[in-house]
């Protein structure tokens, strides 16, 4: 397929009016015009293309993109709705209820208010939590609307209506609705009116009572830039003024629905009220004109967790590697393994809440954990940093969150994150070193993570660089970690301060205030700090040169807290590596790079564990 304008199916429900024609330029003889089904694969109203073919027949799997094509039912339906009169008060079922009782998906939806008359509004959810009996008697006594929030609405606003929310669109609203691909509605109250044949329209009170959410309603908030997100649709608003290029990808088609203005998408003209279908993987599309467009696509959402010795960082990540929300909490390792799992679970709940998603929208949790990990079993076999042995962390977090969990070593997943979404994208073979509480390593060969036997591998922080040297947390002496971790840098800074009372480093007050930045902060003015940094760089170079000689990757990517030093790290290391690497400048160069994803490499890589 190519980029094409969509031709809707119209519906003449009793509450419709003229506005689809007058405000949105819809040409149809149907009166009243209540709805235009703009993007629909639903049997009750299929969208067509200019040649009369249905979009459903014309669009191949690759036009829809992998995300929609892999679902059993095409996920989304887009409509314009003109409420010249009030729509019934109604409620929609969830997927689980609808699949069991209606052989259909449930219906979660969102409304973008295109136009609203003065005083026009919507009923949305319950003002207060009620009991099933209170709901039943309010329905019975025809005073249900007394229990509902009435919200006056304005053009440009957006509302999200999860399945189970009792709601009604009232007269005077012209709405663009993006909903799950379902035509199931349970009507609870129809204002006592009759249809064109003089009969009351059927009510579905039993079913409505079974599916209605009885809790006080609160409106969902979505991360900046998103009007609404769920596993069925991701909607963003595009304010157009002039010309722009927008990327498309193989994961999803894009449907652009113009709510105002006019212009063209890759040469296909549009004006307010039109929808344009852009097939997945179309490359960069050119959008020209002015006005507002709703951009609907199908994205997958994952939780990425980076479990560290000090903090647990987490984020919700989409299939393109965009972090839509992130947060961190202290690890609380002193409370024991079970307590850490509980901290992970509460962080996951917080991320879900702040993203506006529900846990059923998520594909699962990917997690990077320090130590020797059995990824198959979901077990932390041994973690020197956390002091754990044989902890079945995946089972534990699955039980607490109800989401499936995949784990791998923290540095391995960070390596994967950088290789897929960060500065490793341009290279085939990269090695990732985290310079944090510990020193972790990850190897990516031809885009694939190399984890070694039973995923216990790539522990480059535990290669010995000084036989009989400093004690490492793993029990051996002289490991790279014992010299190149932030922990080692802090130890060496403190030692230097104790040996040099005259050092400027004492400006920080007490030795307790030393962190992984302190020596770098003073290196340009203080010889003691300079010596700490130089020694640190020399030791790190030994480790890096070993890796370069053994694997000859195209690039070694540095992550972890110390990588915040940027050029103060890469420039001397590049120089020192040129001196140390086997064959000097005769062999292929090994680049030293700073992780572009910074501290997010771990959580992004962790999310990647669940992406096919
Ligand atoms: C652990 C590794 C971990 C690294 C970074 C090391 O001490 O042994 O498994 O990847 O720290 O957290």
Coordinates of C-alpha atoms and ligand atoms in Angstrom, one line a residue:
X1 CA 0.0 0.0 0.0
X2 CA 0.9 3.6 -0.2
X3 CA -0.2 6.6 1.8
X4 CA -3.9 7.1 1.1
X5 CA -6.9 9.1 2.2
X6 CA -9.6 7.0 4.0
X7 CA -13.3 7.1 3.1
X8 CA -15.6 6.5 6.1
X9 CA -18.8 4.6 6.7
X10 CA -21.6 6.9 8.1
X11 CA -24.1 6.1 10.9
X12 CA -27.5 7.8 11.3
X13 CA -28.2 7.3 15.0
X14 CA -31.1 9.3 16.4
X15 CA -28.9 11.8 18.2
X16 CA -26.8 12.9 15.2
X17 CA -26.9 16.3 13.4
X18 CA -25.4 18.3 10.6
X19 CA -22.0 19.2 11.9
X20 CA -20.1 16.4 10.3
X21 CA -21.1 18.0 7.0
X22 CA -20.9 21.6 8.0
X23 CA -17.8 21.6 10.2
X24 CA -15.9 18.7 8.8
X25 CA -16.9 18.8 5.1
X26 CA -18.4 15.2 5.1
X27 CA -20.4 14.5 2.0
X28 CA -23.2 12.0 2.6
X29 CA -27.0 11.9 2.0
X30 CA -27.5 10.1 5.3
X31 CA -29.4 12.2 7.9
X32 CA -28.9 12.7 10.7
X33 CA -25.2 12.0 10.5
X34 CA -24.2 10.8 13.9
X35 CA -20.8 9.1 13.2
X36 CA -18.2 8.7 10.5
X37 CA -16.1 5.6 11.0
X38 CA -12.7 6.9 9.7
X39 CA -10.4 4.0 10.4
X40 CA -12.3 0.8 10.8
X41 CA -11.7 -2.9 10.3
X42 CA -15.0 -3.6 12.1
X43 CA -17.7 -5.6 10.2
X44 CA -20.3 -3.0 11.3
X45 CA -18.7 -0.3 9.2
X46 CA -15.6 -0.8 7.1
X47 CA -13.4 2.1 6.0
X48 CA -12.7 2.2 2.2
X49 CA -10.0 3.6 -0.1
X50 CA -10.6 5.9 -3.1
X51 CA -10.9 2.9 -5.4
X52 CA -13.8 1.5 -3.2
X53 CA -11.7 -1.4 -1.8
X54 CA -11.9 -1.8 2.0
X55 CA -8.8 -0.9 3.9
X56 CA -9.1 -4.3 5.6
X57 CA -8.7 -6.0 2.3
X58 CA -6.1 -3.7 0.9
X59 CA -3.7 -3.6 3.9
X60 CA -1.2 -6.4 4.1
X61 CA 0.4 -7.4 7.4
X62 CA 3.5 -5.3 6.6
X63 CA 1.3 -2.3 5.9
X64 CA -0.2 -2.5 9.4
X65 CA 3.1 -3.1 11.0
X66 CA 4.2 -5.9 13.3
X67 CA 2.5 -4.6 16.4
X68 CA -1.0 -4.6 15.0
X69 CA -0.5 -7.6 12.7
X70 CA 0.5 -9.8 15.6
X71 CA -2.8 -9.1 17.5
X72 CA -5.7 -11.5 17.0
X73 CA -8.1 -8.6 16.2
X74 CA -7.1 -5.3 14.6
X75 CA -6.9 -3.1 17.7
X76 CA -8.3 0.4 16.9
X77 CA -11.3 2.2 15.5
X78 CA -11.4 5.9 14.9
X79 CA -14.6 7.9 14.5
X80 CA -16.0 11.4 14.4
X81 CA -19.1 11.9 16.5
X82 CA -21.6 14.7 16.2
X83 CA -23.9 14.8 19.3
X84 CA -26.7 17.2 18.3
X85 CA -28.7 15.5 21.1
X86 CA -27.5 13.7 24.2
X87 CA -26.2 10.2 23.7
X88 CA -27.5 7.6 26.1
X89 CA -25.7 7.1 29.4
X90 CA -23.7 3.9 28.9
X91 CA -20.8 1.8 29.9
X92 CA -18.4 -0.5 28.0
X93 CA -17.1 -3.9 29.1
X94 CA -13.5 -4.8 29.6
X95 CA -11.7 -7.3 27.3
X96 CA -12.1 -10.2 29.8
X97 CA -15.9 -9.7 30.1
X98 CA -16.5 -9.0 26.4
X99 CA -14.3 -11.9 25.2
X100 CA -16.2 -14.2 27.5
X101 CA -19.8 -12.9 26.9
X102 CA -19.8 -11.2 23.5
X103 CA -16.9 -12.8 21.5
X104 CA -15.6 -9.3 21.1
X105 CA -12.9 -7.1 22.5
X106 CA -14.0 -4.7 25.3
X107 CA -14.0 -1.0 24.7
X108 CA -11.6 1.5 26.2
X109 CA -11.7 4.8 24.3
X110 CA -10.7 8.5 24.2
X111 CA -12.3 11.6 23.0
X112 CA -10.7 14.7 21.5
X113 CA -13.1 17.6 21.6
X114 CA -13.1 19.1 18.1
X115 CA -15.9 21.7 18.8
X116 CA -18.2 22.3 21.7
X117 CA -21.2 24.6 22.1
X118 CA -21.2 27.0 25.0
X119 CA -22.1 24.9 28.1
X120 CA -21.8 21.6 26.3
X121 CA -20.2 18.7 28.2
X122 CA -19.8 15.1 29.0
X123 CA -20.7 12.8 31.9
X124 CA -17.6 10.9 33.0
X125 CA -17.4 8.4 35.8
X126 CA -18.7 8.4 39.4
X127 CA -18.4 11.4 41.7
X128 CA -17.9 9.1 44.7
X129 CA -17.4 5.4 45.2
X130 CA -20.8 3.6 45.4
X131 CA -22.0 0.1 46.4
X132 CA -23.6 -2.2 43.8
X133 CA -26.9 -1.5 45.5
X134 CA -26.5 2.3 45.3
X135 CA -25.8 2.0 41.6
X136 CA -28.8 -0.4 41.1
X137 CA -31.3 1.9 42.8
X138 CA -30.0 5.0 41.0
X139 CA -30.5 3.2 37.7
X140 CA -33.9 2.0 38.8
X141 CA -35.0 5.5 40.0
X142 CA -33.7 7.1 36.8
X143 CA -31.3 9.4 38.8
X144 CA -28.0 7.8 37.6
X145 CA -26.7 11.2 36.3
X146 CA -26.8 12.6 39.9
X147 CA -24.0 10.1 40.7
X148 CA -21.9 11.2 37.7
X149 CA -19.3 13.9 37.1
X150 CA -20.6 16.4 34.5
X151 CA -17.6 18.1 32.8
X152 CA -18.1 21.2 30.6
X153 CA -15.7 20.7 27.7
X154 CA -13.8 22.9 25.3
X155 CA -12.3 22.4 21.9
X156 CA -8.8 20.9 22.0
X157 CA -9.4 18.9 25.3
X158 CA -8.9 15.2 25.5
X159 CA -10.6 12.6 27.8
X160 CA -9.7 9.0 28.4
X161 CA -12.5 6.6 29.1
X162 CA -11.3 3.2 30.4
X163 CA -13.7 0.3 30.0
X164 CA -16.1 0.2 33.0
X165 CA -16.5 4.0 33.2
X166 CA -20.2 5.1 33.1
X167 CA -20.3 8.0 30.7
X168 CA -22.4 10.0 28.2
X169 CA -21.6 12.5 25.4
X170 CA -24.0 15.4 25.7
X171 CA -25.5 17.6 23.0
X172 CA -23.3 20.2 21.4
X173 CA -20.1 18.2 21.2
X174 CA -18.2 17.3 18.1
X175 CA -15.7 14.7 19.0
X176 CA -12.9 12.6 17.4
X177 CA -13.1 9.2 19.1
X178 CA -10.2 6.8 19.2
X179 CA -11.4 3.5 20.6
X180 CA -10.7 -0.2 20.8
X181 CA -12.1 -2.0 17.7
X182 CA -15.4 -3.0 19.3
X183 CA -19.0 -2.1 18.9
X184 CA -20.3 -3.2 22.3
X185 CA -22.1 -0.6 24.4
X186 CA -24.3 -1.2 27.4
X187 CA -27.0 1.5 27.5
X188 CA -28.1 2.3 31.0
X189 CA -30.4 5.3 30.6
X190 CA -31.8 6.9 27.4
X191 CA -33.4 10.0 28.8
X192 CA -36.8 8.4 28.4
X193 CA -36.8 9.1 24.6
X194 CA -38.0 6.9 21.7
X195 CA -36.6 6.0 18.4
X196 CA -38.0 7.1 15.0
X197 CA -40.6 4.3 15.2
X198 CA -41.8 5.5 18.6
X199 CA -40.1 2.7 20.6
X200 CA -37.8 3.1 23.5
X201 CA -34.3 1.9 22.6
X202 CA -33.2 -1.3 24.5
X203 CA -31.4 -0.9 27.8
X204 CA -28.7 -3.4 29.0
X205 CA -29.0 -2.8 32.7
X206 CA -27.8 -6.3 34.0
X207 CA -24.7 -6.2 31.8
X208 CA -24.0 -2.6 32.6
X209 CA -24.2 -3.4 36.4
X210 CA -21.8 -6.3 35.9
X211 CA -19.1 -4.2 34.2
X212 CA -19.5 -0.7 35.7
X213 CA -16.5 0.5 37.8
X214 CA -18.0 1.5 41.1
X215 CA -15.0 3.5 42.3
X216 CA -14.8 7.3 42.3
X217 CA -13.5 8.3 38.9
X218 CA -10.2 10.1 38.4
X219 CA -8.9 11.3 35.1
X220 CA -5.9 9.6 33.7
X221 CA -2.8 11.8 33.1
X222 CA -0.4 10.8 30.3
X223 CA 3.3 11.7 29.8
X224 CA 3.9 14.9 28.0
X225 CA 3.4 14.7 24.2
X226 CA 0.8 11.9 24.5
X227 CA -3.0 12.5 24.3
X228 CA -3.7 8.9 25.3
X229 CA -2.0 5.5 25.4
X230 CA -3.0 1.9 25.7
X231 CA -1.9 -1.4 24.1
X232 CA -4.7 -0.7 21.5
X233 CA -3.7 2.9 20.5
X234 CA -1.1 5.5 21.0
X235 CA -2.3 9.0 20.2
X236 CA -0.2 12.2 19.8
X237 CA -1.2 15.6 18.7
X238 CA 0.6 17.2 15.8
X239 CA 0.4 21.0 15.5
X240 CA 1.2 21.8 11.9
X241 CA 2.4 25.0 10.6
X242 CA 4.5 24.8 7.5
X243 CA 6.4 21.7 6.6
X244 CA 7.9 18.8 8.6
X245 CA 9.2 15.3 8.2
X246 CA 8.0 12.6 10.4
X247 CA 9.6 9.2 10.7
X248 CA 7.6 6.0 10.3
X249 CA 8.7 2.5 11.3
X250 CA 8.0 -1.1 10.7
X251 CA 6.2 -1.6 14.1
X252 CA 3.1 0.4 13.2
X253 CA 1.1 2.2 10.5
X254 CA 0.2 5.8 11.3
X255 CA -3.3 7.2 10.9
X256 CA -3.4 11.0 10.7
X257 CA -6.8 12.5 11.5
X258 CA -7.1 16.2 10.8
X259 CA -9.3 18.0 13.4
X260 CA -8.6 21.4 11.8
X261 CA -6.7 23.0 9.0
X262 CA -5.6 21.6 5.7
X263 CA -2.5 20.4 3.9
X264 CA -1.0 17.2 2.5
X265 CA 0.8 14.1 3.7
X266 CA 3.3 12.8 1.2
X267 CA 1.3 14.7 -1.5
X268 CA -2.1 13.3 -0.5
X269 CA -4.3 16.4 0.3
X270 CA -6.3 16.6 3.4
X271 CA -8.7 19.1 5.1
X272 CA -10.3 19.1 8.5
X273 CA -12.3 15.9 9.0
X274 CA -10.1 13.7 6.7
X275 CA -8.0 10.8 7.8
X276 CA -4.9 9.6 6.0
X277 CA -3.4 6.1 6.4
X278 CA 0.4 5.8 6.2
X279 CA 1.6 2.2 5.9
X280 CA 4.2 1.0 8.4
X281 CA 7.8 1.4 7.3
X282 CA 7.1 4.1 4.8
X283 CA 10.2 6.0 5.8
X284 CA 10.1 9.7 6.6
X285 CA 6.8 11.2 5.5
X286 CA 6.5 14.9 4.5
X287 CA 3.6 16.7 6.1
X288 CA 2.8 20.2 4.8
X289 CA 0.1 22.7 5.8
X290 CA -1.5 24.1 8.9
X291 CA -3.8 22.8 11.5
X292 CA -4.1 20.0 14.1
X293 CA -3.7 16.3 13.4
X294 CA -4.2 13.4 15.7
X295 CA -1.6 10.7 15.0
X296 CA -2.6 7.2 16.0
X297 CA -0.3 4.3 15.9
X298 CA 0.0 1.0 17.8
X299 CA 3.0 0.8 20.2
X300 CA 4.1 -1.9 22.6
X301 CA 5.0 -0.9 26.1
X302 CA 7.5 -2.6 28.4
X303 CA 8.8 -2.0 31.9
X304 CA 12.6 -1.8 32.1
X305 CA 14.3 -2.1 35.5
X306 CA 17.9 -1.5 36.3
X307 CA 18.6 -2.9 39.7
X308 CA 21.7 -1.3 41.2
X309 CA 23.5 -1.6 44.5
X310 CA 22.2 1.8 45.6
X311 CA 19.1 2.6 43.5
X312 CA 16.5 0.8 41.4
X313 CA 15.9 2.7 38.2
X314 CA 12.9 2.0 36.2
X315 CA 11.1 3.2 33.1
X316 CA 8.3 2.4 30.8
X317 CA 9.7 2.0 27.3
X318 CA 8.0 1.6 23.9
X319 CA 9.1 -0.7 21.1
X320 CA 11.1 2.2 19.5
X321 CA 13.1 2.7 22.7
X322 CA 11.4 5.9 23.8
X323 CA 11.3 6.1 27.6
X324 CA 7.8 7.5 28.3
X325 CA 8.2 7.8 32.0
X326 CA 11.0 6.9 34.5
X327 CA 11.6 7.0 38.3
X328 CA 14.0 5.6 40.8
X329 CA 13.9 4.4 44.4
X330 CA 16.6 3.3 46.9
X331 CA 17.4 -0.4 46.5
X332 CA 17.2 -1.1 50.2
X333 CA 19.5 -4.1 49.9
X334 CA 20.0 -4.1 53.7
X335 CA 16.4 -5.2 54.1
X336 CA 17.2 -8.5 52.3
X337 CA 16.3 -10.0 48.9
X338 CA 12.5 -10.2 49.5
X339 CA 12.4 -6.5 50.5
X340 CA 14.2 -5.5 47.3
X341 CA 11.7 -7.5 45.3
X342 CA 8.9 -5.6 47.0
X343 CA 10.7 -2.3 46.3
X344 CA 10.9 -3.3 42.6
X345 CA 7.1 -4.1 42.6
X346 CA 6.2 -0.7 44.2
X347 CA 8.4 1.1 41.6
X348 CA 6.6 -0.8 38.9
X349 CA 3.2 0.3 40.3
X350 CA 4.4 3.9 40.4
X351 CA 5.6 3.8 36.8
X352 CA 2.3 2.3 35.7
X353 CA 0.4 5.1 37.5
X354 CA 2.5 7.9 36.1
X355 CA 2.3 6.6 32.6
X356 CA -1.5 6.4 32.5
X357 CA -1.3 2.8 31.3
X358 CA -2.8 -0.2 33.0
X359 CA -0.7 -3.3 33.8
X360 CA -2.7 -5.2 31.1
X361 CA -1.3 -2.8 28.5
X362 CA 2.2 -3.9 29.3
X363 CA 4.2 -6.7 27.7
X364 CA 6.1 -7.5 30.9
X365 CA 9.1 -6.5 32.9
X366 CA 12.7 -6.8 31.7
X367 CA 15.3 -6.5 34.5
X368 CA 19.1 -6.0 34.7
X369 CA 20.5 -7.5 37.9
X370 CA 24.1 -7.3 39.1
X371 CA 25.8 -10.7 39.5
X372 CA 25.7 -14.1 37.9
X373 CA 22.3 -14.5 36.5
X374 CA 20.6 -17.6 35.1
X375 CA 18.4 -15.8 32.5
X376 CA 16.6 -19.1 31.6
X377 CA 15.5 -19.8 35.2
X378 CA 15.1 -16.1 36.2
X379 CA 17.5 -16.8 39.1
X380 CA 20.3 -14.6 40.7
X381 CA 22.8 -17.4 41.1
X382 CA 25.3 -15.2 42.9
X383 CA 25.5 -11.5 43.4
X384 CA 28.6 -10.2 45.1
X385 CA 27.2 -6.6 45.2
X386 CA 23.9 -7.5 46.8
X387 CA 25.1 -10.5 48.8
X388 CA 22.6 -12.9 47.3
X389 CA 22.8 -16.6 46.4
X390 CA 20.2 -18.6 44.5
X391 CA 17.4 -16.0 44.6
X392 CA 14.5 -16.7 42.3
X393 CA 13.9 -13.0 41.6
X394 CA 11.7 -13.4 38.5
X395 CA 9.2 -15.7 40.2
X396 CA 9.1 -13.3 43.1
X397 CA 8.5 -10.1 41.1
X398 CA 6.0 -11.9 38.8
X399 CA 4.0 -12.9 41.9
X400 CA 4.0 -9.3 43.2
X401 CA 3.2 -7.6 39.9
X402 CA 1.3 -10.1 37.9
X403 CA 3.6 -9.3 35.0
X404 CA 6.0 -11.7 33.3
X405 CA 9.6 -11.0 34.1
X406 CA 12.8 -11.6 32.2
X407 CA 16.2 -10.9 33.7
X408 CA 19.8 -10.8 32.7
X409 CA 23.0 -9.3 34.2
X410 CA 22.9 -5.5 34.5
X411 CA 25.9 -4.8 32.4
X412 CA 24.8 -7.3 29.8
X413 CA 21.5 -5.5 29.4
X414 CA 23.1 -2.1 29.3
X415 CA 25.4 -3.4 26.5
X416 CA 22.2 -4.5 24.7
X417 CA 20.5 -1.1 25.3
X418 CA 23.5 0.9 23.9
X419 CA 23.9 -1.5 20.9
X420 CA 20.2 -1.2 20.0
X421 CA 19.3 2.3 20.8
X422 CA 22.5 4.2 21.7
X423 CA 25.9 4.9 20.4
X424 CA 26.5 1.2 19.6
X425 CA 23.9 1.4 16.8
X426 CA 26.6 2.2 14.3
X427 CA 28.9 -0.7 15.2
X428 CA 28.6 -4.5 14.9
X429 CA 30.8 -5.6 17.8
X430 CA 30.9 -3.6 21.0
X431 CA 32.0 -4.1 24.5
X432 CA 30.2 -2.2 27.3
X433 CA 31.9 -1.5 30.7
X434 CA 29.9 0.0 33.6
X435 CA 32.0 2.1 35.9
X436 CA 29.6 2.3 38.9
X437 CA 29.4 0.6 42.4
X438 CA 31.0 -2.3 40.6
X439 CA 32.5 -2.8 37.1
X440 CA 30.3 -4.8 34.8
X441 CA 30.9 -6.0 31.3
X442 CA 28.7 -6.9 28.3
X443 CA 29.6 -8.1 24.9
X444 CA 27.5 -7.6 21.7
X445 CA 28.6 -9.5 18.6
X446 CA 26.8 -8.8 15.4
X447 CA 24.0 -7.1 17.3
X448 CA 23.5 -10.1 19.6
X449 CA 24.4 -10.2 23.3
X450 CA 27.0 -12.8 24.2
X451 CA 26.3 -14.0 27.7
X452 CA 28.4 -17.1 27.9
X453 CA 27.5 -20.5 29.3
X454 CA 24.3 -20.3 31.4
X455 CA 24.5 -16.5 31.0
X456 CA 27.2 -16.2 33.6
X457 CA 29.6 -14.4 31.3
X458 CA 31.2 -11.2 30.4
X459 CA 32.4 -10.4 34.0
X460 CA 35.2 -8.2 32.7
X461 CA 35.2 -6.3 36.0
X462 CA 36.5 -9.5 37.6
X463 CA 39.6 -9.9 35.4
X464 CA 42.7 -9.4 37.6
X465 CA 44.9 -6.5 36.5
X466 CA 47.2 -6.6 39.6
X467 CA 48.1 -10.0 41.0
X468 CA 47.7 -9.9 44.8
X469 CA 46.3 -6.4 44.5
X470 CA 43.4 -4.7 46.2
X471 CA 40.6 -6.9 47.7
X472 CA 37.5 -7.1 45.4
X473 CA 33.9 -7.7 46.6
X474 CA 34.1 -11.0 44.8
X475 CA 36.8 -12.3 47.3
X476 CA 39.7 -12.2 44.8
X477 CA 42.5 -9.7 44.8
X478 CA 43.4 -7.2 42.1
X479 CA 40.2 -7.3 39.9
X480 CA 39.6 -4.4 37.5
X481 CA 36.6 -3.5 39.6
X482 CA 38.9 -3.0 42.6
X483 CA 40.6 -0.2 40.7
X484 CA 38.1 1.2 38.2
X485 CA 34.8 1.2 40.0
X486 CA 33.4 4.4 41.5
X487 CA 33.8 2.6 44.8
X488 CA 37.5 2.2 44.2
X489 CA 37.8 5.8 43.0
X490 CA 36.2 7.0 46.2
X491 CA 38.5 4.8 48.3
X492 CA 41.6 6.2 46.5
X493 CA 40.4 9.8 46.9
X494 CA 39.9 9.3 50.6
X495 CA 43.3 7.7 51.0
X496 CA 44.9 10.6 49.1
X497 CA 43.2 13.1 51.3
X498 CA 44.4 11.4 54.5
X499 CA 48.0 11.3 53.1
X500 CA 47.8 15.0 52.0
X501 CA 46.3 17.3 54.6
X502 CA 47.4 20.3 52.4
X503 CA 45.3 19.0 49.4
X504 CA 42.5 21.2 48.0
X505 CA 40.3 18.2 48.1
X506 CA 39.6 19.1 51.8
X507 CA 37.5 21.9 50.5
X508 CA 34.6 19.5 50.4
X509 CA 34.6 19.5 54.3
X510 CA 34.8 15.9 55.4
X511 CA 36.1 12.7 54.0
X512 CA 32.5 11.4 54.2
X513 CA 31.6 13.8 51.4
X514 CA 33.8 12.2 48.8
X515 CA 32.0 10.8 45.8
X516 CA 33.0 9.5 42.4
X517 CA 33.3 13.1 41.0
X518 CA 35.5 14.6 43.7
X519 CA 38.9 13.9 42.3
X520 CA 37.8 14.9 38.8
X521 CA 36.4 18.2 40.2
X522 CA 39.8 19.2 41.6
X523 CA 42.2 17.6 39.1
X524 CA 43.1 20.8 37.2
X525 CA 44.2 22.7 40.3
X526 CA 45.3 20.2 42.9
X527 CA 48.3 17.8 42.4
X528 CA 46.8 15.2 44.9
X529 CA 43.5 15.1 42.9
X530 CA 45.5 14.9 39.6
X531 CA 47.5 11.9 40.9
X532 CA 44.3 10.1 41.9
X533 CA 42.7 10.7 38.5
X534 CA 45.9 9.7 36.6
X535 CA 46.2 6.5 38.6
X536 CA 42.5 5.7 38.0
X537 CA 43.0 6.3 34.2
X538 CA 46.1 4.1 34.1
X539 CA 44.4 1.2 35.8
X540 CA 41.3 1.5 33.7
X541 CA 43.5 1.5 30.6
X542 CA 45.0 -1.8 31.6
X543 CA 41.5 -3.3 31.7
X544 CA 40.5 -1.7 28.5
X545 CA 43.7 -2.7 26.7
X546 CA 43.1 -6.3 27.8
X547 CA 39.6 -6.3 26.4
X548 CA 40.8 -4.6 23.1
X549 CA 43.6 -7.2 22.7
X550 CA 41.3 -10.2 23.5
X551 CA 38.2 -9.2 21.5
X552 CA 39.2 -6.3 19.2
X553 CA 35.7 -4.8 19.2
X554 CA 35.0 -1.8 17.1
X555 CA 34.2 0.2 20.2
X556 CA 34.3 0.0 24.0
X557 CA 31.4 1.9 25.5
X558 CA 31.7 3.3 29.0
X559 CA 28.6 3.6 31.2
X560 CA 27.9 3.9 34.9
X561 CA 28.2 7.0 37.1
X562 CA 31.9 7.7 36.3
X563 CA 31.0 8.1 32.6
X564 CA 29.5 11.5 33.5
X565 CA 33.1 12.8 33.1
X566 CA 32.7 12.5 29.4
X567 CA 35.8 13.8 27.5
X568 CA 37.8 14.0 30.7
X569 CA 37.6 10.2 30.5
X570 CA 37.6 9.4 26.8
X571 CA 40.4 11.7 25.7
X572 CA 43.1 10.5 28.0
X573 CA 41.9 6.9 27.7
X574 CA 42.1 7.0 23.9
X575 CA 45.7 8.3 24.2
X576 CA 46.7 5.7 26.8
X577 CA 45.0 2.9 24.8
X578 CA 47.0 3.9 21.7
X579 CA 50.1 3.4 23.8
X580 CA 49.0 0.0 25.3
X581 CA 47.0 -1.8 22.5
X582 CA 48.7 -4.7 20.8
X583 CA 50.3 -3.6 17.6
X584 CA 50.0 0.1 18.4
X585 CA 48.4 2.0 15.6
X586 CA 49.1 -0.8 13.1
X587 CA 45.9 -2.7 13.9
X588 CA 42.2 -1.7 13.6
X589 CA 41.2 1.2 16.0
X590 CA 39.1 0.6 19.0
X591 CA 37.0 3.6 19.8
X592 CA 36.3 4.6 23.4
X593 CA 32.9 6.1 23.7
X594 CA 30.6 7.4 26.4
X595 CA 27.2 5.7 26.6
X596 CA 24.8 8.1 24.9
X597 CA 21.9 6.6 26.9
X598 CA 23.8 7.5 30.0
X599 CA 22.1 6.1 33.1
X600 CA 19.2 5.0 31.0
X601 CA 21.2 2.3 29.1
X602 CA 20.4 -0.3 31.8
X603 CA 16.6 0.2 31.8
X604 CA 16.4 0.5 28.1
X605 CA 18.4 -2.7 27.6
X606 CA 16.4 -4.5 30.2
X607 CA 13.2 -3.6 28.3
X608 CA 14.9 -4.9 25.2
X609 CA 15.0 -8.4 26.7
X610 CA 11.2 -8.7 26.0
X611 CA 11.3 -7.3 22.5
X612 CA 11.4 -9.9 19.7
Ligands
LIG1 C1 29.2 -7.7 39.5 C2 28.7 -7.8 38.1 C3 27.9 -6.5 37.8 C4 28.8 -5.3 38.0 C5 28.0 -4.0 37.8 C6 30.1 -6.5 39.6 O1 30.5 -6.4 40.9 O2 30.0 -8.8 39.8 O3 27.9 -8.9 37.9 O4 27.5 -6.6 36.4 O5 29.2 -5.3 39.3 O6 27.0 -3.8 38.6

